[in-house]
C-alpha cells in the first residue's frame, strides 16, 4: 500500500475527496455544525495516515494538486460576492469592518498575552482570510506559512460552528 501511495500522483487527492465526501454525508445526516465536512475530512485523513503508518509528506505530495485550485476557486467566489456587495453594500461593509477589527484585536491580544515574537505574530495575522491569500501574506510578512494554513482552516471551522450557534442564540435569520 505504501509503495502505491509513493508512486501514485493522485492518491492524496482521492483520499481527500473520499474523506470530504464522508464529511458531507455525516453533515447531511446529522445536520449539526460539528460535522463540518472539512473538520471530518482532516480527522479521517489523520486517522488513515496514522493507521497506515504513512508519512504526511507522502500524502502531501499526492494532495498538493488540490492547492493549485485554491486561488482560482477564490477568484470564482469573488463574482457572486460582488453581486451581493452591490445589493447590500452597507451591511456587508459593516460586517467586513467589524470582522477585520475583531481579527486584528484578537491577534494583538493573543500576541501580548502569550508573548509571541514577530514571526509568530505574523503567522497568526492572516487567520481570517482565505487560505490562498493567507499563505502569500504570511510568506511576505515572514511567518510560518504551513502553520498559517492550519490556523486559517481551524479559524474557518470554528467560525462555521460558532456562527451557526450564535445565529440561533440571537435569533438571527437574515442571510446577509
mmCIF file with all atom_site columns, C-alpha atoms in Angstrom:
data_model
loop_
_atom_site.group_PDB
_atom_site.id
_atom_site.type_symbol
_atom_site.label_atom_id
_atom_site.label_alt_id
_atom_site.label_comp_id
_atom_site.label_asym_id
_atom_site.label_entity_id
_atom_site.label_seq_id
_atom_site.pdbx_PDB_ins_code
_atom_site.Cartn_x
_atom_site.Cartn_y
_atom_site.Cartn_z
_atom_site.occupancy
_atom_site.B_iso_or_equiv
_atom_site.pdbx_formal_charge
_atom_site.auth_seq_id
_atom_site.auth_comp_id
_atom_site.auth_asym_id
_atom_site.auth_atom_id
_atom_site.pdbx_PDB_model_num
ATOM 1   C CA . UNK A 1 1   ? 0.000   0.000  0.000  1.00 0.00 ? 1   UNK A CA 1
ATOM 2   C CA . UNK A 1 2   ? 2.781   2.430  0.924  1.00 0.00 ? 2   UNK A CA 1
ATOM 3   C CA . UNK A 1 3   ? 4.577   1.785  -2.381 1.00 0.00 ? 3   UNK A CA 1
ATOM 4   C CA . UNK A 1 4   ? 1.367   2.515  -4.292 1.00 0.00 ? 4   UNK A CA 1
ATOM 5   C CA . UNK A 1 5   ? 0.942   5.781  -2.392 1.00 0.00 ? 5   UNK A CA 1
ATOM 6   C CA . UNK A 1 6   ? 4.516   6.855  -3.069 1.00 0.00 ? 6   UNK A CA 1
ATOM 7   C CA . UNK A 1 7   ? 4.282   6.046  -6.787 1.00 0.00 ? 7   UNK A CA 1
ATOM 8   C CA . UNK A 1 8   ? 0.769   7.392  -7.447 1.00 0.00 ? 8   UNK A CA 1
ATOM 9   C CA . UNK A 1 9   ? 0.490   11.110 -8.033 1.00 0.00 ? 9   UNK A CA 1
ATOM 10  C CA . UNK A 1 10  ? -3.216  11.429 -7.244 1.00 0.00 ? 10  UNK A CA 1
ATOM 11  C CA . UNK A 1 11  ? -3.827  9.076  -4.328 1.00 0.00 ? 11  UNK A CA 1
ATOM 12  C CA . UNK A 1 12  ? -3.732  12.037 -1.922 1.00 0.00 ? 12  UNK A CA 1
ATOM 13  C CA . UNK A 1 13  ? -6.414  13.787 -3.975 1.00 0.00 ? 13  UNK A CA 1
ATOM 14  C CA . UNK A 1 14  ? -8.559  10.636 -3.964 1.00 0.00 ? 14  UNK A CA 1
ATOM 15  C CA . UNK A 1 15  ? -8.156  10.237 -0.191 1.00 0.00 ? 15  UNK A CA 1
ATOM 16  C CA . UNK A 1 16  ? -9.042  13.898 0.333  1.00 0.00 ? 16  UNK A CA 1
ATOM 17  C CA . UNK A 1 17  ? -12.177 13.649 -1.832 1.00 0.00 ? 17  UNK A CA 1
ATOM 18  C CA . UNK A 1 18  ? -13.347 10.434 -0.149 1.00 0.00 ? 18  UNK A CA 1
ATOM 19  C CA . UNK A 1 19  ? -12.787 11.873 3.337  1.00 0.00 ? 19  UNK A CA 1
ATOM 20  C CA . UNK A 1 20  ? -14.584 15.106 2.396  1.00 0.00 ? 20  UNK A CA 1
ATOM 21  C CA . UNK A 1 21  ? -17.443 13.110 0.875  1.00 0.00 ? 21  UNK A CA 1
ATOM 22  C CA . UNK A 1 22  ? -17.848 11.194 4.127  1.00 0.00 ? 22  UNK A CA 1
ATOM 23  C CA . UNK A 1 23  ? -17.887 14.526 5.957  1.00 0.00 ? 23  UNK A CA 1
ATOM 24  C CA . UNK A 1 24  ? -20.620 15.810 3.626  1.00 0.00 ? 24  UNK A CA 1
ATOM 25  C CA . UNK A 1 25  ? -22.701 12.682 4.233  1.00 0.00 ? 25  UNK A CA 1
ATOM 26  C CA . UNK A 1 26  ? -22.329 12.994 8.015  1.00 0.00 ? 26  UNK A CA 1
ATOM 27  C CA . UNK A 1 27  ? -23.279 16.678 7.938  1.00 0.00 ? 27  UNK A CA 1
ATOM 28  C CA . UNK A 1 28  ? -26.317 15.932 5.780  1.00 0.00 ? 28  UNK A CA 1
ATOM 29  C CA . UNK A 1 29  ? -27.411 13.059 8.031  1.00 0.00 ? 29  UNK A CA 1
ATOM 30  C CA . UNK A 1 30  ? -26.937 14.731 11.426 1.00 0.00 ? 30  UNK A CA 1
ATOM 31  C CA . UNK A 1 31  ? -27.367 18.429 10.480 1.00 0.00 ? 31  UNK A CA 1
ATOM 32  C CA . UNK A 1 32  ? -25.003 19.549 13.243 1.00 0.00 ? 32  UNK A CA 1
ATOM 33  C CA . UNK A 1 33  ? -22.325 22.205 12.786 1.00 0.00 ? 33  UNK A CA 1
ATOM 34  C CA . UNK A 1 34  ? -19.741 19.989 14.491 1.00 0.00 ? 34  UNK A CA 1
ATOM 35  C CA . UNK A 1 35  ? -19.974 17.664 11.483 1.00 0.00 ? 35  UNK A CA 1
ATOM 36  C CA . UNK A 1 36  ? -18.204 20.208 9.306  1.00 0.00 ? 36  UNK A CA 1
ATOM 37  C CA . UNK A 1 37  ? -17.006 18.327 6.192  1.00 0.00 ? 37  UNK A CA 1
ATOM 38  C CA . UNK A 1 38  ? -13.550 19.919 6.347  1.00 0.00 ? 38  UNK A CA 1
ATOM 39  C CA . UNK A 1 39  ? -13.134 19.004 10.023 1.00 0.00 ? 39  UNK A CA 1
ATOM 40  C CA . UNK A 1 40  ? -14.331 15.444 9.394  1.00 0.00 ? 40  UNK A CA 1
ATOM 41  C CA . UNK A 1 41  ? -12.007 15.048 6.399  1.00 0.00 ? 41  UNK A CA 1
ATOM 42  C CA . UNK A 1 42  ? -8.992  16.304 8.374  1.00 0.00 ? 42  UNK A CA 1
ATOM 43  C CA . UNK A 1 43  ? -9.747  13.843 11.188 1.00 0.00 ? 43  UNK A CA 1
ATOM 44  C CA . UNK A 1 44  ? -10.277 10.944 8.761  1.00 0.00 ? 44  UNK A CA 1
ATOM 45  C CA . UNK A 1 45  ? -7.077  11.700 6.854  1.00 0.00 ? 45  UNK A CA 1
ATOM 46  C CA . UNK A 1 46  ? -5.095  11.932 10.089 1.00 0.00 ? 46  UNK A CA 1
ATOM 47  C CA . UNK A 1 47  ? -6.540  8.588  11.226 1.00 0.00 ? 47  UNK A CA 1
ATOM 48  C CA . UNK A 1 48  ? -5.782  6.979  7.859  1.00 0.00 ? 48  UNK A CA 1
ATOM 49  C CA . UNK A 1 49  ? -2.192  8.248  7.826  1.00 0.00 ? 49  UNK A CA 1
ATOM 50  C CA . UNK A 1 50  ? -1.667  7.121  11.412 1.00 0.00 ? 50  UNK A CA 1
ATOM 51  C CA . UNK A 1 51  ? -3.191  3.655  10.951 1.00 0.00 ? 51  UNK A CA 1
ATOM 52  C CA . UNK A 1 52  ? -1.431  3.030  7.622  1.00 0.00 ? 52  UNK A CA 1
ATOM 53  C CA . UNK A 1 53  ? 1.829   4.454  9.045  1.00 0.00 ? 53  UNK A CA 1
ATOM 54  C CA . UNK A 1 54  ? 2.088   6.752  6.018  1.00 0.00 ? 54  UNK A CA 1
ATOM 55  C CA . UNK A 1 55  ? 4.314   9.792  6.302  1.00 0.00 ? 55  UNK A CA 1
ATOM 56  C CA . UNK A 1 56  ? 2.471   13.097 5.919  1.00 0.00 ? 56  UNK A CA 1
ATOM 57  C CA . UNK A 1 57  ? 4.949   14.228 3.254  1.00 0.00 ? 57  UNK A CA 1
ATOM 58  C CA . UNK A 1 58  ? 3.944   11.273 1.063  1.00 0.00 ? 58  UNK A CA 1
ATOM 59  C CA . UNK A 1 59  ? 0.277   12.265 1.400  1.00 0.00 ? 59  UNK A CA 1
ATOM 60  C CA . UNK A 1 60  ? 1.102   15.934 0.802  1.00 0.00 ? 60  UNK A CA 1
ATOM 61  C CA . UNK A 1 61  ? 2.903   15.143 -2.466 1.00 0.00 ? 61  UNK A CA 1
ATOM 62  C CA . UNK A 1 62  ? -0.242  13.438 -3.742 1.00 0.00 ? 62  UNK A CA 1
ATOM 63  C CA . UNK A 1 63  ? -2.667  16.033 -2.388 1.00 0.00 ? 63  UNK A CA 1
ATOM 64  C CA . UNK A 1 64  ? -0.704  19.120 -3.471 1.00 0.00 ? 64  UNK A CA 1
ATOM 65  C CA . UNK A 1 65  ? -2.675  19.182 -6.709 1.00 0.00 ? 65  UNK A CA 1
ATOM 66  C CA . UNK A 1 66  ? -5.689  20.457 -4.727 1.00 0.00 ? 66  UNK A CA 1
ATOM 67  C CA . UNK A 1 67  ? -3.784  23.546 -3.582 1.00 0.00 ? 67  UNK A CA 1
ATOM 68  C CA . UNK A 1 68  ? -3.328  24.618 -7.215 1.00 0.00 ? 68  UNK A CA 1
ATOM 69  C CA . UNK A 1 69  ? -7.095  25.088 -7.401 1.00 0.00 ? 69  UNK A CA 1
ATOM 70  C CA . UNK A 1 70  ? -7.363  27.280 -4.284 1.00 0.00 ? 70  UNK A CA 1
ATOM 71  C CA . UNK A 1 71  ? -6.584  30.575 -5.981 1.00 0.00 ? 71  UNK A CA 1
ATOM 72  C CA . UNK A 1 72  ? -8.903  30.086 -8.996 1.00 0.00 ? 72  UNK A CA 1
ATOM 73  C CA . UNK A 1 73  ? -11.690 28.934 -6.660 1.00 0.00 ? 73  UNK A CA 1
ATOM 74  C CA . UNK A 1 74  ? -11.217 32.036 -4.527 1.00 0.00 ? 74  UNK A CA 1
ATOM 75  C CA . UNK A 1 75  ? -11.409 34.236 -7.613 1.00 0.00 ? 75  UNK A CA 1
ATOM 76  C CA . UNK A 1 76  ? -14.605 32.457 -8.725 1.00 0.00 ? 76  UNK A CA 1
ATOM 77  C CA . UNK A 1 77  ? -16.180 33.302 -5.363 1.00 0.00 ? 77  UNK A CA 1
ATOM 78  C CA . UNK A 1 78  ? -15.463 36.973 -5.961 1.00 0.00 ? 78  UNK A CA 1
ATOM 79  C CA . UNK A 1 79  ? -18.103 37.302 -8.698 1.00 0.00 ? 79  UNK A CA 1
ATOM 80  C CA . UNK A 1 80  ? -21.141 36.304 -6.572 1.00 0.00 ? 80  UNK A CA 1
ATOM 81  C CA . UNK A 1 81  ? -19.678 38.272 -3.659 1.00 0.00 ? 81  UNK A CA 1
ATOM 82  C CA . UNK A 1 82  ? -19.500 41.368 -5.863 1.00 0.00 ? 82  UNK A CA 1
ATOM 83  C CA . UNK A 1 83  ? -23.150 40.895 -6.865 1.00 0.00 ? 83  UNK A CA 1
ATOM 84  C CA . UNK A 1 84  ? -24.163 40.684 -3.197 1.00 0.00 ? 84  UNK A CA 1
ATOM 85  C CA . UNK A 1 85  ? -21.969 43.669 -2.379 1.00 0.00 ? 85  UNK A CA 1
ATOM 86  C CA . UNK A 1 86  ? -23.828 45.831 -4.913 1.00 0.00 ? 86  UNK A CA 1
ATOM 87  C CA . UNK A 1 87  ? -27.191 44.863 -3.376 1.00 0.00 ? 87  UNK A CA 1
ATOM 88  C CA . UNK A 1 88  ? -26.219 45.055 0.316  1.00 0.00 ? 88  UNK A CA 1
ATOM 89  C CA . UNK A 1 89  ? -23.255 47.428 0.418  1.00 0.00 ? 89  UNK A CA 1
ATOM 90  C CA . UNK A 1 90  ? -23.753 48.894 3.916  1.00 0.00 ? 90  UNK A CA 1
ATOM 91  C CA . UNK A 1 91  ? -24.480 45.594 5.689  1.00 0.00 ? 91  UNK A CA 1
ATOM 92  C CA . UNK A 1 92  ? -21.545 43.813 4.058  1.00 0.00 ? 92  UNK A CA 1
ATOM 93  C CA . UNK A 1 93  ? -19.112 46.678 4.704  1.00 0.00 ? 93  UNK A CA 1
ATOM 94  C CA . UNK A 1 94  ? -20.123 46.840 8.392  1.00 0.00 ? 94  UNK A CA 1
ATOM 95  C CA . UNK A 1 95  ? -19.631 43.070 8.596  1.00 0.00 ? 95  UNK A CA 1
ATOM 96  C CA . UNK A 1 96  ? -16.232 43.222 6.910  1.00 0.00 ? 96  UNK A CA 1
ATOM 97  C CA . UNK A 1 97  ? -15.053 46.142 9.037  1.00 0.00 ? 97  UNK A CA 1
ATOM 98  C CA . UNK A 1 98  ? -16.168 44.539 12.291 1.00 0.00 ? 98  UNK A CA 1
ATOM 99  C CA . UNK A 1 99  ? -14.602 41.215 11.254 1.00 0.00 ? 99  UNK A CA 1
ATOM 100 C CA . UNK A 1 100 ? -11.272 42.820 10.339 1.00 0.00 ? 100 UNK A CA 1
ATOM 101 C CA . UNK A 1 101 ? -11.134 44.817 13.567 1.00 0.00 ? 101 UNK A CA 1
ATOM 102 C CA . UNK A 1 102 ? -12.083 41.789 15.672 1.00 0.00 ? 102 UNK A CA 1
ATOM 103 C CA . UNK A 1 103 ? -9.441  39.687 13.950 1.00 0.00 ? 103 UNK A CA 1
ATOM 104 C CA . UNK A 1 104 ? -6.692  42.289 14.391 1.00 0.00 ? 104 UNK A CA 1
ATOM 105 C CA . UNK A 1 105 ? -7.562  42.951 18.032 1.00 0.00 ? 105 UNK A CA 1
ATOM 106 C CA . UNK A 1 106 ? -7.739  39.225 18.839 1.00 0.00 ? 106 UNK A CA 1
ATOM 107 C CA . UNK A 1 107 ? -4.336  38.561 17.215 1.00 0.00 ? 107 UNK A CA 1
ATOM 108 C CA . UNK A 1 108 ? -2.821  41.522 19.064 1.00 0.00 ? 108 UNK A CA 1
ATOM 109 C CA . UNK A 1 109 ? -4.351  40.345 22.364 1.00 0.00 ? 109 UNK A CA 1
ATOM 110 C CA . UNK A 1 110 ? -3.073  36.781 21.847 1.00 0.00 ? 110 UNK A CA 1
ATOM 111 C CA . UNK A 1 111 ? 0.365   38.082 20.925 1.00 0.00 ? 111 UNK A CA 1
ATOM 112 C CA . UNK A 1 112 ? 0.595   40.195 24.073 1.00 0.00 ? 112 UNK A CA 1
ATOM 113 C CA . UNK A 1 113 ? -0.929  37.514 26.325 1.00 0.00 ? 113 UNK A CA 1
ATOM 114 C CA . UNK A 1 114 ? 1.293   34.694 25.025 1.00 0.00 ? 114 UNK A CA 1
ATOM 115 C CA . UNK A 1 115 ? 4.377   36.872 24.444 1.00 0.00 ? 115 UNK A CA 1
ATOM 116 C CA . UNK A 1 116 ? 4.674   35.994 20.749 1.00 0.00 ? 116 UNK A CA 1
ATOM 117 C CA . UNK A 1 117 ? 7.606   37.197 18.690 1.00 0.00 ? 117 UNK A CA 1
ATOM 118 C CA . UNK A 1 118 ? 7.275   38.924 15.304 1.00 0.00 ? 118 UNK A CA 1
ATOM 119 C CA . UNK A 1 119 ? 7.403   35.700 13.260 1.00 0.00 ? 119 UNK A CA 1
ATOM 120 C CA . UNK A 1 120 ? 4.705   34.066 15.393 1.00 0.00 ? 120 UNK A CA 1
ATOM 121 C CA . UNK A 1 121 ? 2.579   37.223 15.295 1.00 0.00 ? 121 UNK A CA 1
ATOM 122 C CA . UNK A 1 122 ? 2.751   37.411 11.503 1.00 0.00 ? 122 UNK A CA 1
ATOM 123 C CA . UNK A 1 123 ? 1.844   33.728 11.325 1.00 0.00 ? 123 UNK A CA 1
ATOM 124 C CA . UNK A 1 124 ? -1.433  34.470 13.135 1.00 0.00 ? 124 UNK A CA 1
ATOM 125 C CA . UNK A 1 125 ? -2.197  37.745 11.393 1.00 0.00 ? 125 UNK A CA 1
ATOM 126 C CA . UNK A 1 126 ? -3.872  36.334 8.232  1.00 0.00 ? 126 UNK A CA 1
ATOM 127 C CA . UNK A 1 127 ? -6.007  33.849 10.224 1.00 0.00 ? 127 UNK A CA 1
ATOM 128 C CA . UNK A 1 128 ? -9.325  35.205 8.987  1.00 0.00 ? 128 UNK A CA 1
ATOM 129 C CA . UNK A 1 129 ? -8.746  35.388 5.237  1.00 0.00 ? 129 UNK A CA 1
ATOM 130 C CA . UNK A 1 130 ? -8.766  32.742 2.516  1.00 0.00 ? 130 UNK A CA 1
ATOM 131 C CA . UNK A 1 131 ? -6.061  30.091 2.541  1.00 0.00 ? 131 UNK A CA 1
ATOM 132 C CA . UNK A 1 132 ? -4.656  31.104 -0.842 1.00 0.00 ? 132 UNK A CA 1
ATOM 133 C CA . UNK A 1 133 ? -4.281  34.758 0.120  1.00 0.00 ? 133 UNK A CA 1
ATOM 134 C CA . UNK A 1 134 ? -3.252  33.960 3.714  1.00 0.00 ? 134 UNK A CA 1
ATOM 135 C CA . UNK A 1 135 ? -0.329  31.846 2.502  1.00 0.00 ? 135 UNK A CA 1
ATOM 136 C CA . UNK A 1 136 ? 1.003   34.752 0.438  1.00 0.00 ? 136 UNK A CA 1
ATOM 137 C CA . UNK A 1 137 ? 0.509   37.267 3.260  1.00 0.00 ? 137 UNK A CA 1
ATOM 138 C CA . UNK A 1 138 ? 2.228   35.023 5.800  1.00 0.00 ? 138 UNK A CA 1
ATOM 139 C CA . UNK A 1 139 ? 5.150   34.374 3.464  1.00 0.00 ? 139 UNK A CA 1
ATOM 140 C CA . UNK A 1 140 ? 5.508   38.076 2.624  1.00 0.00 ? 140 UNK A CA 1
ATOM 141 C CA . UNK A 1 141 ? 5.472   39.073 6.305  1.00 0.00 ? 141 UNK A CA 1
ATOM 142 C CA . UNK A 1 142 ? 7.914   36.326 7.301  1.00 0.00 ? 142 UNK A CA 1
ATOM 143 C CA . UNK A 1 143 ? 5.531   33.990 9.142  1.00 0.00 ? 143 UNK A CA 1
ATOM 144 C CA . UNK A 1 144 ? 5.374   30.202 9.225  1.00 0.00 ? 144 UNK A CA 1
ATOM 145 C CA . UNK A 1 145 ? 3.273   29.507 6.109  1.00 0.00 ? 145 UNK A CA 1
ATOM 146 C CA . UNK A 1 146 ? 2.365   25.899 6.969  1.00 0.00 ? 146 UNK A CA 1
ATOM 147 C CA . UNK A 1 147 ? 1.196   26.924 10.419 1.00 0.00 ? 147 UNK A CA 1
ATOM 148 C CA . UNK A 1 148 ? -0.754  29.838 8.923  1.00 0.00 ? 148 UNK A CA 1
ATOM 149 C CA . UNK A 1 149 ? -2.654  27.401 6.683  1.00 0.00 ? 149 UNK A CA 1
ATOM 150 C CA . UNK A 1 150 ? -3.586  25.252 9.688  1.00 0.00 ? 150 UNK A CA 1
ATOM 151 C CA . UNK A 1 151 ? -4.671  28.325 11.662 1.00 0.00 ? 151 UNK A CA 1
ATOM 152 C CA . UNK A 1 152 ? -6.812  29.599 8.767  1.00 0.00 ? 152 UNK A CA 1
ATOM 153 C CA . UNK A 1 153 ? -8.526  26.225 8.455  1.00 0.00 ? 153 UNK A CA 1
ATOM 154 C CA . UNK A 1 154 ? -9.128  25.965 12.216 1.00 0.00 ? 154 UNK A CA 1
ATOM 155 C CA . UNK A 1 155 ? -10.455 29.532 12.310 1.00 0.00 ? 155 UNK A CA 1
ATOM 156 C CA . UNK A 1 156 ? -12.819 28.781 9.420  1.00 0.00 ? 156 UNK A CA 1
ATOM 157 C CA . UNK A 1 157 ? -14.128 25.579 11.002 1.00 0.00 ? 157 UNK A CA 1
ATOM 158 C CA . UNK A 1 158 ? -14.598 27.192 14.417 1.00 0.00 ? 158 UNK A CA 1
ATOM 159 C CA . UNK A 1 159 ? -16.231 30.212 12.805 1.00 0.00 ? 159 UNK A CA 1
ATOM 160 C CA . UNK A 1 160 ? -18.621 27.962 10.919 1.00 0.00 ? 160 UNK A CA 1
ATOM 161 C CA . UNK A 1 161 ? -19.561 26.041 14.044 1.00 0.00 ? 161 UNK A CA 1
ATOM 162 C CA . UNK A 1 162 ? -19.835 29.070 16.336 1.00 0.00 ? 162 UNK A CA 1
ATOM 163 C CA . UNK A 1 163 ? -21.625 31.277 13.786 1.00 0.00 ? 163 UNK A CA 1
ATOM 164 C CA . UNK A 1 164 ? -24.472 28.798 13.447 1.00 0.00 ? 164 UNK A CA 1
ATOM 165 C CA . UNK A 1 165 ? -24.836 28.592 17.225 1.00 0.00 ? 165 UNK A CA 1
ATOM 166 C CA . UNK A 1 166 ? -24.634 32.400 17.623 1.00 0.00 ? 166 UNK A CA 1
ATOM 167 C CA . UNK A 1 167 ? -27.317 32.925 14.971 1.00 0.00 ? 167 UNK A CA 1
ATOM 168 C CA . UNK A 1 168 ? -29.623 30.532 16.834 1.00 0.00 ? 168 UNK A CA 1
ATOM 169 C CA . UNK A 1 169 ? -28.955 32.117 20.247 1.00 0.00 ? 169 UNK A CA 1
ATOM 170 C CA . UNK A 1 170 ? -29.530 35.665 18.973 1.00 0.00 ? 170 UNK A CA 1
ATOM 171 C CA . UNK A 1 171 ? -32.401 34.655 16.631 1.00 0.00 ? 171 UNK A CA 1
ATOM 172 C CA . UNK A 1 172 ? -30.614 35.922 13.527 1.00 0.00 ? 172 UNK A CA 1
ATOM 173 C CA . UNK A 1 173 ? -32.391 34.679 10.427 1.00 0.00 ? 173 UNK A CA 1
ATOM 174 C CA . UNK A 1 174 ? -31.403 37.308 7.851  1.00 0.00 ? 174 UNK A CA 1
ATOM 175 C CA . UNK A 1 175 ? -28.850 35.658 5.497  1.00 0.00 ? 175 UNK A CA 1
ATOM 176 C CA . UNK A 1 176 ? -26.939 38.902 4.889  1.00 0.00 ? 176 UNK A CA 1
#
